[in-house]
PDB file of C-alpha atoms (C1' of nucleotides) in Angstrom:
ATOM      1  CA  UNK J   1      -9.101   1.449 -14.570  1.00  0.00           C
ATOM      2  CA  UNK J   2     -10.420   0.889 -11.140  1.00  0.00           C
ATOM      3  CA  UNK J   3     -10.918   3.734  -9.070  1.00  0.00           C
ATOM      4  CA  UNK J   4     -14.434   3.920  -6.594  1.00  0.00           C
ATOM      5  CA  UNK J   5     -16.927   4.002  -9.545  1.00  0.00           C
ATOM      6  CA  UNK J   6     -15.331   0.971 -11.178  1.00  0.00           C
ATOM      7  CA  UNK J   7     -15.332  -1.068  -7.952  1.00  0.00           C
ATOM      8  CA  UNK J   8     -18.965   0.141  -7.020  1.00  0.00           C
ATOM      9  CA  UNK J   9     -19.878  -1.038 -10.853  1.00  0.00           C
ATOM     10  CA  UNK J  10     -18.282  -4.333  -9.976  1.00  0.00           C
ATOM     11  CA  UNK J  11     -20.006  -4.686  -6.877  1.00  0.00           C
ATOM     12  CA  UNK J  12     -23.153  -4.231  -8.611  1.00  0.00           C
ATOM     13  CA  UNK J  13     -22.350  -6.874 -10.975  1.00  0.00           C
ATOM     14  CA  UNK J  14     -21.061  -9.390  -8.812  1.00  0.00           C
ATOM     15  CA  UNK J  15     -24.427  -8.990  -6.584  1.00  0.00           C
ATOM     16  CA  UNK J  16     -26.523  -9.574 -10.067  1.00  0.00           C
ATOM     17  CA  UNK J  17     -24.546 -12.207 -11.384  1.00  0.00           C
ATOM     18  CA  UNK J  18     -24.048 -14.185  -7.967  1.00  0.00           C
ATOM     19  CA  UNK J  19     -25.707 -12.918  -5.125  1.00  0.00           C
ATOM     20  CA  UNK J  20     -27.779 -16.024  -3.539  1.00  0.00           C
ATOM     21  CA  UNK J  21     -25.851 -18.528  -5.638  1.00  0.00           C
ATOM     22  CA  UNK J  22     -23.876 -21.438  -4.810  1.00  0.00           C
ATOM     23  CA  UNK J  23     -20.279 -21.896  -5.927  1.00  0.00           C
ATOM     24  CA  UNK J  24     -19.922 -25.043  -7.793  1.00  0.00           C
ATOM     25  CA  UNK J  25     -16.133 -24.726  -8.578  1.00  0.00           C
ATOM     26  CA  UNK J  26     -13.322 -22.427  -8.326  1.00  0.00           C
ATOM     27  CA  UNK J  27     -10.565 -22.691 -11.048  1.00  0.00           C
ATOM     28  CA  UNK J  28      -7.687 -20.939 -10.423  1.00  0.00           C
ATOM     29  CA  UNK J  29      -5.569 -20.449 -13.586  1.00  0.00           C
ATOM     30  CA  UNK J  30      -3.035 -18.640 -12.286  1.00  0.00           C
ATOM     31  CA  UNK J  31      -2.098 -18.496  -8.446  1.00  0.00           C
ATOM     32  CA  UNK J  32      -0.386 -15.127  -8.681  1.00  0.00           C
ATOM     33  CA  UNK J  33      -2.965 -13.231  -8.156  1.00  0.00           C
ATOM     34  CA  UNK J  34      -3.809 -15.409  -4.754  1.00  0.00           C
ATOM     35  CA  UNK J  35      -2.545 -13.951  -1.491  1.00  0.00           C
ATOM     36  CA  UNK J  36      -2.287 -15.754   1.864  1.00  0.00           C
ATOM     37  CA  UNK J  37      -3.920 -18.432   0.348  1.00  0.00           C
ATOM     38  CA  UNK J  38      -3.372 -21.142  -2.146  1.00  0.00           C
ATOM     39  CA  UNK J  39      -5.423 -22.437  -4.864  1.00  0.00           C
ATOM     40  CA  UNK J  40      -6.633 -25.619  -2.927  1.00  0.00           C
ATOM     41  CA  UNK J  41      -7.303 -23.920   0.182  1.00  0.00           C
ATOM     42  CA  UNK J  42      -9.470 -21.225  -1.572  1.00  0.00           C
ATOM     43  CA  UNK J  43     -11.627 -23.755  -3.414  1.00  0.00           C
ATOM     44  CA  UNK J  44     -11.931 -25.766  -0.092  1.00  0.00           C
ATOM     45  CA  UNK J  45     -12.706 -22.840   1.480  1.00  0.00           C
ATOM     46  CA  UNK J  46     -15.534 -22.025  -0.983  1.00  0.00           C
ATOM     47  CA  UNK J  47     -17.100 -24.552  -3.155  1.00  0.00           C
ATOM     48  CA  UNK J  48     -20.448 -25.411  -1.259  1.00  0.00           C
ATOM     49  CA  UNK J  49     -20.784 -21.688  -0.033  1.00  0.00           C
ATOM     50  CA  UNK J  50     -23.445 -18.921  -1.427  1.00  0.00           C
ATOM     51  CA  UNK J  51     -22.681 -15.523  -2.203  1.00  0.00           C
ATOM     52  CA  UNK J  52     -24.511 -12.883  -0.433  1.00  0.00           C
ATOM     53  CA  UNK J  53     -24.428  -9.386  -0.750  1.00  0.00           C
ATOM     54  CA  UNK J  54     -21.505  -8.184  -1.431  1.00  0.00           C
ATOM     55  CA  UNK J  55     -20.065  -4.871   0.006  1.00  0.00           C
ATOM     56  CA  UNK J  56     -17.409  -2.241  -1.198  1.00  0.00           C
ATOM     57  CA  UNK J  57     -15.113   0.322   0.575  1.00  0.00           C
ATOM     58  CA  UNK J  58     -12.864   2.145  -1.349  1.00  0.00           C
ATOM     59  CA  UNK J  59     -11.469   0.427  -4.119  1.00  0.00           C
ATOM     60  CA  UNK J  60     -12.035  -2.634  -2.118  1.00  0.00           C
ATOM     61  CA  UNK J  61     -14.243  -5.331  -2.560  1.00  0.00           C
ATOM     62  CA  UNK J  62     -16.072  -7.871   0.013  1.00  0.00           C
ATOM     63  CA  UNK J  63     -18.178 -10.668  -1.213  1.00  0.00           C
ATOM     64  CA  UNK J  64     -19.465 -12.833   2.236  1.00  0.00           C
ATOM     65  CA  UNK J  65     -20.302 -16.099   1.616  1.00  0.00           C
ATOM     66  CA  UNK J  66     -21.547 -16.821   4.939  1.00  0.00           C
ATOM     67  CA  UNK J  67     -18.600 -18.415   6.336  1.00  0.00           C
ATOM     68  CA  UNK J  68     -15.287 -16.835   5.020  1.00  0.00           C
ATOM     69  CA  UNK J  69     -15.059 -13.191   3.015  1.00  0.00           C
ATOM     70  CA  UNK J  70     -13.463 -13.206  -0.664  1.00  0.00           C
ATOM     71  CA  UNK J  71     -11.603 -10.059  -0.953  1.00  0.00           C
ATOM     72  CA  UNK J  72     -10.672  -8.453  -4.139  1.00  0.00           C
ATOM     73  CA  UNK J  73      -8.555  -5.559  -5.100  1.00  0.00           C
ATOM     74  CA  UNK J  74      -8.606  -4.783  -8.973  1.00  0.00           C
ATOM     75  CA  UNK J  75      -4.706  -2.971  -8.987  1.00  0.00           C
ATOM     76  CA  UNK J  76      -4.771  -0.525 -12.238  1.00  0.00           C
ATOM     77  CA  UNK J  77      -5.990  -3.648 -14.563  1.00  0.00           C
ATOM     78  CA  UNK J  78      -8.125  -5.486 -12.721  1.00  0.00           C
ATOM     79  CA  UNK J  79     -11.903  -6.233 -13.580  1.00  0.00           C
ATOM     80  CA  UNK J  80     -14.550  -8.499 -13.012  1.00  0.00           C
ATOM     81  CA  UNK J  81     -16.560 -10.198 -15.762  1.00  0.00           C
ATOM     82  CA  UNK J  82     -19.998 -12.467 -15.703  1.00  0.00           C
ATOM     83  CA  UNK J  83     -20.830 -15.124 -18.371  1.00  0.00           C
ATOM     84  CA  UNK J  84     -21.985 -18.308 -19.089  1.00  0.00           C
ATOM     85  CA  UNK J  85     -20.344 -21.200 -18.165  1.00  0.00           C
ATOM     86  CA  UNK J  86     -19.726 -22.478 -21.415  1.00  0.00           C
ATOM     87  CA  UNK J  87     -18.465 -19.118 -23.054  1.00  0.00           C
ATOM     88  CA  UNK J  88     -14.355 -19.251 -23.695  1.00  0.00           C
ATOM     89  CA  UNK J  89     -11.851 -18.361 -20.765  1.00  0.00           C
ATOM     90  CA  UNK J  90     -10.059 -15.049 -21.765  1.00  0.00           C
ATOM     91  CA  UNK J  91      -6.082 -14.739 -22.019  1.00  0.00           C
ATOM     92  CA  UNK J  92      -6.300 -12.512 -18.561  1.00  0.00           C
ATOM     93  CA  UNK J  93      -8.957 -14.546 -16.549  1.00  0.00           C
ATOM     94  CA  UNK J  94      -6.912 -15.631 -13.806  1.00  0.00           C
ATOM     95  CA  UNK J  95      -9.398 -17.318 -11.203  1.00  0.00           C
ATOM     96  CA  UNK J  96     -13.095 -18.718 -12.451  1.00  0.00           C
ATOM     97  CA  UNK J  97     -16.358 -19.246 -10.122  1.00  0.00           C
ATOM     98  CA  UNK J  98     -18.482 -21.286 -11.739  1.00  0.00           C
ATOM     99  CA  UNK J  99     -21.892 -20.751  -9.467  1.00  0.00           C
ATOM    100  CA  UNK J 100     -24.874 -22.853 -10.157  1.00  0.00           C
ATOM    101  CA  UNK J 101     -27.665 -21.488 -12.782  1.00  0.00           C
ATOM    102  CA  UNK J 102     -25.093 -21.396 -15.310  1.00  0.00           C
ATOM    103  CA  UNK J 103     -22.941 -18.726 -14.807  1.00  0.00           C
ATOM    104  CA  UNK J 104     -19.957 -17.980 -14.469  1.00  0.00           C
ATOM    105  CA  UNK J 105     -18.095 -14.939 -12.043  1.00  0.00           C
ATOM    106  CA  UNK J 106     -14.598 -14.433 -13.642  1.00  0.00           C
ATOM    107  CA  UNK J 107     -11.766 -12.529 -11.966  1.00  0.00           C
ATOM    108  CA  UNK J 108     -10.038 -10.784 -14.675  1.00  0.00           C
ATOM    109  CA  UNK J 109      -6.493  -9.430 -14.170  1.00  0.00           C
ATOM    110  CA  UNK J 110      -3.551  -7.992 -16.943  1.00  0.00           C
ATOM    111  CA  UNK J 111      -1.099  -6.494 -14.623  1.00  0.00           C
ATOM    112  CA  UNK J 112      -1.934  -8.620 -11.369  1.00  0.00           C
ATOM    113  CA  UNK J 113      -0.656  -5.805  -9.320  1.00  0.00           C
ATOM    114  CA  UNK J 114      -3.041  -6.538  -6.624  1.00  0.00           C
ATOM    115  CA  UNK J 115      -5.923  -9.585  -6.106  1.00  0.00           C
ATOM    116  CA  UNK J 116      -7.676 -11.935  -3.919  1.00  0.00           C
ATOM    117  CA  UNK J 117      -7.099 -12.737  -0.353  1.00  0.00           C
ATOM    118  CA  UNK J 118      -9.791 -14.414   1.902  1.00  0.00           C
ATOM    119  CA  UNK J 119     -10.783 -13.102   5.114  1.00  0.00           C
ATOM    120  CA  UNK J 120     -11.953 -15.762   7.847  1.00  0.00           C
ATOM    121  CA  UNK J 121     -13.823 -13.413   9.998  1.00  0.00           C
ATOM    122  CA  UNK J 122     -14.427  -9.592  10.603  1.00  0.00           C
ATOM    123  CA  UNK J 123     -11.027  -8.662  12.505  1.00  0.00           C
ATOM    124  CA  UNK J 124      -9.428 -10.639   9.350  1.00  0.00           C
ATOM    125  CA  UNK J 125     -10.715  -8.277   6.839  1.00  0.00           C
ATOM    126  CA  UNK J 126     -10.300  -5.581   8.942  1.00  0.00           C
ATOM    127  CA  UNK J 127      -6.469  -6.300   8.848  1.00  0.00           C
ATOM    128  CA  UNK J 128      -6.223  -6.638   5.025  1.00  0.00           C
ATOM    129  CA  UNK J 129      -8.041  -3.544   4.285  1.00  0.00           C
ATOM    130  CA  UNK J 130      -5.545  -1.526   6.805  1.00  0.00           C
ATOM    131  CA  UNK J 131      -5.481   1.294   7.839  1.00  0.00           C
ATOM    132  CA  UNK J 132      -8.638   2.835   5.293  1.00  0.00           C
ATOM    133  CA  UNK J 133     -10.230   6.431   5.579  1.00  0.00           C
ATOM    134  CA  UNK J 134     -13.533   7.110   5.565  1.00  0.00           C
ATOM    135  CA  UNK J 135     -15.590   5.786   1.850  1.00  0.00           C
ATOM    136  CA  UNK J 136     -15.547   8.718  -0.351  1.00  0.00           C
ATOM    137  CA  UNK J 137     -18.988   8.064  -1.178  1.00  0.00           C
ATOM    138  CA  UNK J 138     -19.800   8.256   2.318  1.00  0.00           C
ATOM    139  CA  UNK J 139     -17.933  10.591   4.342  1.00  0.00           C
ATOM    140  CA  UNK J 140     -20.176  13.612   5.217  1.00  0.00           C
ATOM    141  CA  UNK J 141     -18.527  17.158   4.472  1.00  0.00           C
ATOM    142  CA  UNK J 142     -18.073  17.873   8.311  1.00  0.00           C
ATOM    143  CA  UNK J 143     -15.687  14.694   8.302  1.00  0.00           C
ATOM    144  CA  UNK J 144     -14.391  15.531   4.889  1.00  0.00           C
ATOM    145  CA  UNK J 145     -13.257  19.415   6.289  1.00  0.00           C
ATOM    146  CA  UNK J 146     -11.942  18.042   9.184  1.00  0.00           C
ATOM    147  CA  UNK J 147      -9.543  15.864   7.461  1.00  0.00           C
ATOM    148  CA  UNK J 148      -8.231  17.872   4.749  1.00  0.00           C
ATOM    149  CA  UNK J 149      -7.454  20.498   7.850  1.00  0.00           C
ATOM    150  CA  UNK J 150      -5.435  18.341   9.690  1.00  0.00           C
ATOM    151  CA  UNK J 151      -3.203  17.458   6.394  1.00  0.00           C
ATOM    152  CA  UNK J 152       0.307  19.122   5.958  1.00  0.00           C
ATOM    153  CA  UNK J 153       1.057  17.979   2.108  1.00  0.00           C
ATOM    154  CA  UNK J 154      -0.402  19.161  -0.806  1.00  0.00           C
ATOM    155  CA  UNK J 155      -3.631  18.440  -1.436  1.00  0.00           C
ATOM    156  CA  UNK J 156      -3.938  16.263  -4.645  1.00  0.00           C
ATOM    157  CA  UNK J 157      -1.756  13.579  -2.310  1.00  0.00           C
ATOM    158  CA  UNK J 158      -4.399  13.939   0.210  1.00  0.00           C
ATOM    159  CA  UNK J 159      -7.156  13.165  -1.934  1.00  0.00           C
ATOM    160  CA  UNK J 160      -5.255  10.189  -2.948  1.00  0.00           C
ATOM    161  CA  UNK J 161      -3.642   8.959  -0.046  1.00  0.00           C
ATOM    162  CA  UNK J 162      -6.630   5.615   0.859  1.00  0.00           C
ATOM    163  CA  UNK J 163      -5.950   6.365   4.744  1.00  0.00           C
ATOM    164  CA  UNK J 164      -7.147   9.625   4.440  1.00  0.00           C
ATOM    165  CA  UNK J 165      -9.972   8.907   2.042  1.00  0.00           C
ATOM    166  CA  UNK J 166     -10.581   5.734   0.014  1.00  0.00           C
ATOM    167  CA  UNK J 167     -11.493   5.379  -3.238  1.00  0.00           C
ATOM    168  CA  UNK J 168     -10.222   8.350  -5.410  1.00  0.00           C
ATOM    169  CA  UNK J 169      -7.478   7.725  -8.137  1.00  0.00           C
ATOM    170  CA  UNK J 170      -5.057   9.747  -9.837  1.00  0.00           C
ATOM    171  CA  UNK J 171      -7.421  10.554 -12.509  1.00  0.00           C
ATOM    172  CA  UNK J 172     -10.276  11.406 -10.454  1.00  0.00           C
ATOM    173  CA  UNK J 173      -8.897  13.514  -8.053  1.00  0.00           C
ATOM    174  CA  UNK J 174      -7.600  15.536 -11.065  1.00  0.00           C
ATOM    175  CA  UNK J 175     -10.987  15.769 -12.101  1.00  0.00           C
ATOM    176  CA  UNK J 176     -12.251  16.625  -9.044  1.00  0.00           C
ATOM    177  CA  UNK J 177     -10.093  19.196  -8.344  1.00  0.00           C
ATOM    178  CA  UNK J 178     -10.203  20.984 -12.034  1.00  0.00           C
ATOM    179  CA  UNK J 179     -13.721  21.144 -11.606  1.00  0.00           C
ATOM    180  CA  UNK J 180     -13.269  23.019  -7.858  1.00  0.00           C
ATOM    181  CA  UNK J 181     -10.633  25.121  -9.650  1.00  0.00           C
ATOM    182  CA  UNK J 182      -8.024  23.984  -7.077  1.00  0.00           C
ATOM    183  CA  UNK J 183      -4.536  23.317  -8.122  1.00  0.00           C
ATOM    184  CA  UNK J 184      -3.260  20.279  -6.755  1.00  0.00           C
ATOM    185  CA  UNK J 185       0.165  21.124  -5.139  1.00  0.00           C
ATOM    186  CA  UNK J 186      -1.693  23.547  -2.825  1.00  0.00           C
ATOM    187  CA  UNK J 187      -1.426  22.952   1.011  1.00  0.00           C
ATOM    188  CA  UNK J 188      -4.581  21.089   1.694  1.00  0.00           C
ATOM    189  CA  UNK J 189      -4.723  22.798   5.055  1.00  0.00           C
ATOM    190  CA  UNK J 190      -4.862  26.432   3.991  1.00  0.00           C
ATOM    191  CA  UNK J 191      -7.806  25.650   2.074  1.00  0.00           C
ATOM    192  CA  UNK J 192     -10.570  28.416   2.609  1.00  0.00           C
ATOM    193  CA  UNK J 193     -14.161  27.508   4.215  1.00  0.00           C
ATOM    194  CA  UNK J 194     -15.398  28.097   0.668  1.00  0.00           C
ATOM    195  CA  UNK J 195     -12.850  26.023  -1.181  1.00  0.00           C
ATOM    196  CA  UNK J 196     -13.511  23.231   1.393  1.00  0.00           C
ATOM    197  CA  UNK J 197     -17.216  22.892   0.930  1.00  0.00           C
ATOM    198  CA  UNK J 198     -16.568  23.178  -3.335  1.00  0.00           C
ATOM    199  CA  UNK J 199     -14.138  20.784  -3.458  1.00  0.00           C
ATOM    200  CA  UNK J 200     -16.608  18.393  -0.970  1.00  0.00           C
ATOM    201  CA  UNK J 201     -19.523  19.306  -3.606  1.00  0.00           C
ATOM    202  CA  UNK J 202     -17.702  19.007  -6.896  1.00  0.00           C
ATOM    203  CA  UNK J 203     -16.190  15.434  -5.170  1.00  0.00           C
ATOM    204  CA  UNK J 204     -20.051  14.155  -4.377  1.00  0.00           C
ATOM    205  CA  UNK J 205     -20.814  15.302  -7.928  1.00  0.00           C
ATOM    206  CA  UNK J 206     -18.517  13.597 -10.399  1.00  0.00           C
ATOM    207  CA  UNK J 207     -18.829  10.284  -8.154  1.00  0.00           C
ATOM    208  CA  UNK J 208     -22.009  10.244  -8.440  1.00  0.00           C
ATOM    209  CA  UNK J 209     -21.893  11.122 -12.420  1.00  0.00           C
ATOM    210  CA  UNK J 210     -19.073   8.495 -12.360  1.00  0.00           C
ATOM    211  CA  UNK J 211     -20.737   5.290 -10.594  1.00  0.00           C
ATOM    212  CA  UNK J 212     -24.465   5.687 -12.569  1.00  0.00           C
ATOM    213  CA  UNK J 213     -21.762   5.527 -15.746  1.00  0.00           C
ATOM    214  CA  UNK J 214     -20.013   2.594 -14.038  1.00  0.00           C
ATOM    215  CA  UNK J 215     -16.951   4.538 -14.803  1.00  0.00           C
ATOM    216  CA  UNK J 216     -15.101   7.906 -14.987  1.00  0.00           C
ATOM    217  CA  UNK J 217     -16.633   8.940 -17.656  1.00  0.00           C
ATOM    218  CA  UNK J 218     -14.036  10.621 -20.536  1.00  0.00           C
ATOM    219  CA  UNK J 219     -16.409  12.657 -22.071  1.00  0.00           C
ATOM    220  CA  UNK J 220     -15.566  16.164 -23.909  1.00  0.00           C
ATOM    221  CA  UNK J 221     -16.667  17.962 -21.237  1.00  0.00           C
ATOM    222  CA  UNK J 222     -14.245  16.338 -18.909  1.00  0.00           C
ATOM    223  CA  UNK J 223     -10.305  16.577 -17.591  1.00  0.00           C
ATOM    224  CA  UNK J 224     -10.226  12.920 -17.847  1.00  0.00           C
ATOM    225  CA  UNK J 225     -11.109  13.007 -21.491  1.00  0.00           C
ATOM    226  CA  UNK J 226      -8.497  14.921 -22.528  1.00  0.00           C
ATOM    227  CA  UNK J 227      -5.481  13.765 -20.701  1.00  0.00           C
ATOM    228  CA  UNK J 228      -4.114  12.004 -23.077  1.00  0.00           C
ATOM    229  CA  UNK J 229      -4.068  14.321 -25.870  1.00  0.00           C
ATOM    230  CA  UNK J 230      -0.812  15.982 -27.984  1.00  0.00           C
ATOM    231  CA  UNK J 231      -1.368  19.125 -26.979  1.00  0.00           C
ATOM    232  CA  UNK J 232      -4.359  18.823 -24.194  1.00  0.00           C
ATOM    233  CA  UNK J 233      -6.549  21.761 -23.510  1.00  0.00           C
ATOM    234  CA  UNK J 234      -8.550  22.674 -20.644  1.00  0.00           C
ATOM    235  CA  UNK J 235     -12.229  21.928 -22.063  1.00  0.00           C
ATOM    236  CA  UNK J 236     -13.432  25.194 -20.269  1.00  0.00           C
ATOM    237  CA  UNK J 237     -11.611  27.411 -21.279  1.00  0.00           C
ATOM    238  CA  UNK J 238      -9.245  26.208 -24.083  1.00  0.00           C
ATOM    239  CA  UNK J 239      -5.884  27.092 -22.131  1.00  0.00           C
ATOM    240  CA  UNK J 240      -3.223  24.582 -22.574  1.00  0.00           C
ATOM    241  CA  UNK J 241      -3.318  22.047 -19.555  1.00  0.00           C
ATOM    242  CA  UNK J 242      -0.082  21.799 -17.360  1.00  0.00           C
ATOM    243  CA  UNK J 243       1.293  18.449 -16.797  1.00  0.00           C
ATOM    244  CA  UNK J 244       3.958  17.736 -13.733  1.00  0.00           C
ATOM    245  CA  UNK J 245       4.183  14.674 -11.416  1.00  0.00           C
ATOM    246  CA  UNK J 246       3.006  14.710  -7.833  1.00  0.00           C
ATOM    247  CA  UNK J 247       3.512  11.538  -5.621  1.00  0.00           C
ATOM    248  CA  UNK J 248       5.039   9.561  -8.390  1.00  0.00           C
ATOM    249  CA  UNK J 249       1.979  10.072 -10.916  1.00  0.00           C
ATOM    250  CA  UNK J 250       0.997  11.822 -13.865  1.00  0.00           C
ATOM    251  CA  UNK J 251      -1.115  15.342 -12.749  1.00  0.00           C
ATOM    252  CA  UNK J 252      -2.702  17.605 -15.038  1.00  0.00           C
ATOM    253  CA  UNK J 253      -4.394  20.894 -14.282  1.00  0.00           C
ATOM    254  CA  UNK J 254      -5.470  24.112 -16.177  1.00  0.00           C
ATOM    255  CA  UNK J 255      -3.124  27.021 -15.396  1.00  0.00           C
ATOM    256  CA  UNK J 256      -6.089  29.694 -16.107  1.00  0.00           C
ATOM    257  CA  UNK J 257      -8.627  27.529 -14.070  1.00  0.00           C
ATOM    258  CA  UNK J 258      -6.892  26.635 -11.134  1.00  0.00           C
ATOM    259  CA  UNK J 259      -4.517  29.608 -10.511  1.00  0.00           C
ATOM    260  CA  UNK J 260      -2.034  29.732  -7.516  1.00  0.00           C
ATOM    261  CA  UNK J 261      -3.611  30.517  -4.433  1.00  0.00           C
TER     262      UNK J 261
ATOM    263  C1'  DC R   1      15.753  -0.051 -25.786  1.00  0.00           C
ATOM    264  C1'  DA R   2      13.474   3.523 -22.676  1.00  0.00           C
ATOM    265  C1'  DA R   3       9.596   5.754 -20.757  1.00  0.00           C
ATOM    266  C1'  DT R   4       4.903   5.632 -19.198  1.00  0.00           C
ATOM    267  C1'  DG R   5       0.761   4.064 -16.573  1.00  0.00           C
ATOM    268  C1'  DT R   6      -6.015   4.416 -13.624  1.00  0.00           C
ATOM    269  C1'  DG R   7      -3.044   0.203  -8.103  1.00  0.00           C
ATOM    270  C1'  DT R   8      -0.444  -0.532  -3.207  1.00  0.00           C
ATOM    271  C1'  DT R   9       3.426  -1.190  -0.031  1.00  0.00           C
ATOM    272  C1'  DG R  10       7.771  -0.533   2.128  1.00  0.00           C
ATOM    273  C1'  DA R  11      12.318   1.776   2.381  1.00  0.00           C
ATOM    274  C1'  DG R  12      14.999   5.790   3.043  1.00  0.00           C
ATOM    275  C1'  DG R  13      15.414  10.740   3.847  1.00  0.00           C
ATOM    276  C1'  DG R  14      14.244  15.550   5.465  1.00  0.00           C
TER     277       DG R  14
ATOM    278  C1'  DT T   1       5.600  11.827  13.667  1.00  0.00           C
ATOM    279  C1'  DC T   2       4.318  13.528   9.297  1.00  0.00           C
ATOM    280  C1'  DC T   3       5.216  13.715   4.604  1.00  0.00           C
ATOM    281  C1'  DC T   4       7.988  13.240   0.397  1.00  0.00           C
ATOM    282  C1'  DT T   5      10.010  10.320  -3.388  1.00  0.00           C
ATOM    283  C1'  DC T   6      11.452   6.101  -5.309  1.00  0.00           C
ATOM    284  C1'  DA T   7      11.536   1.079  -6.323  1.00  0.00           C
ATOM    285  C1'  DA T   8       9.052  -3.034  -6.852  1.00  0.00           C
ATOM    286  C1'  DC T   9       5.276  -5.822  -8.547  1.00  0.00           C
ATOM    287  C1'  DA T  10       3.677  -7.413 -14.331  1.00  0.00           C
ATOM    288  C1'  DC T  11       2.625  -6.272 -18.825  1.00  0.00           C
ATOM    289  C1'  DA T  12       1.170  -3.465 -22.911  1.00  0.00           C
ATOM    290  C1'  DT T  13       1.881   0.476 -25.539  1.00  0.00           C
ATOM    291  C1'  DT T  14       4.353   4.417 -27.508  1.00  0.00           C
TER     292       DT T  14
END
DNA sequence: CAATGTGTTGAGGG
DNA sequence: TCCCTCAACACATT
């Protein structure tokens, strides 16, 4: 389910369960998740090393080791799991870093849509993470105006679109925006001040709700939580939600709470 | 069997 | 150039 408050929750357990640890060996059960790099070259690359602090943008992941960067991108399925190192290997564990202490990091994939790469050096992991906006958890609201301004397409797609901003999903930009009472097919440029600075506040406020949970969060309260429902309703007002696809993806919004412009 | 899905990228078109 | 949609990637679920 990663979006930003799944990868922050994952950064957060990566720096508790490894952070200052060596890496005693790296088992990689199944090379398709590797990228630019094969399963020899990343254990040579990283037994011996100790993980420092590791560092997020987006949905993107960096954990230095000192000498190279391990990069990880979770797709739709990915996760990333801490145990012991005696405790069984799951059916989607696809690359195992057994660190001293005990423990054992585990890169956990289903879909392997996305993975691991490693980055030798700063320009290197510049180049993998492309061409990224600004951290969604850390643009200010001048920045965050500025961009949606300078955006033609609807807005939804902007919110979504990682060069513009990185780390909202399609589910939490639906969130986000039912809770500014935007609909997401309108123009993100002809956005009023007002609408602007709500849909910056509402954004601030369900990531921050969302990373303390380590998650989106489907409670009753929310869009998210009732998505997937028979016949959804907007948990406002009760209105029957609308469902259409923007950008390839499922969109819902409330027809009453986010009218036309 | 077909459609759907919380991720990204690249191709093709307006 | 900007932006849109679709296909592809792999796999489970409806």
């Amino acid at each position: 389910m990663p979006e930003l408050p799944d990868v922050e929750g994952f950064r957060l357990l990566l720096e508790s369960c490894a952070s200052g640890r060596m890496i005693r060996h790296v088992d990689v059960r199944d090379p398709g998740v590797l990228h630019g790099i094969d399963a020899r070259g990343l254990r040579d690359a990283l037994v011996g090393r100790r993980f420092g602090t590791p560092r997020r943008h987006g949905k993107w992941l960096l954990a230095r080791t000192g000498g190279p960067t391990l990069v990880l991108h979770f797709g739709m399925t990915g996760s990333l799991v801490c145990a012991r190192t005696e405790d069984p290997v799951e059916a989607y564990d696809r690359v195992l870093f057994t660190l001293a202490g005990g423990r054992r990091l585990r890169f956990r994939d289903q879909r392997k849509l996305q993975g691991l790469w490693l980055a030798h050096d700063d320009s290197d992991v510049d180049r993998l993470l492309g061409r990224q906006g600004p951290d969604a958890l850390a643009v200010d609201r001048t920045e965050f105006e500025t961009l949606l301004a300078a955006r033609r397409g609807h807005l939804k797609t902007a919110l979504t679109d990682q060069s513009v901003l990185a780390g909202l999903g399609n589910l939490l930009a639906d969130e986000i925006l039912w809770r500014a009472r935007l609909r997401p097919d309108r123009p993100a440029r002809d956005l009023t001040e007002a609408d602007r600075r709500r849909l910056y506040g509402e954004m601030r406020r369900t990531l921050r709700t969302s990373v303390s949970a380590g998650r989106v969060p489907p409670r009753d309260s929310w869009l998210t939580g009732r998505r997937d429902d028979h016949d959804p309703r907007c948990p406002r007002c009760g209105t029957a939600l609308c469902r259409t696809r923007m950008a390839g993806r499922g969109t819902v919004w409330c027809p009453r709470c986010q009218p036309a412009a």
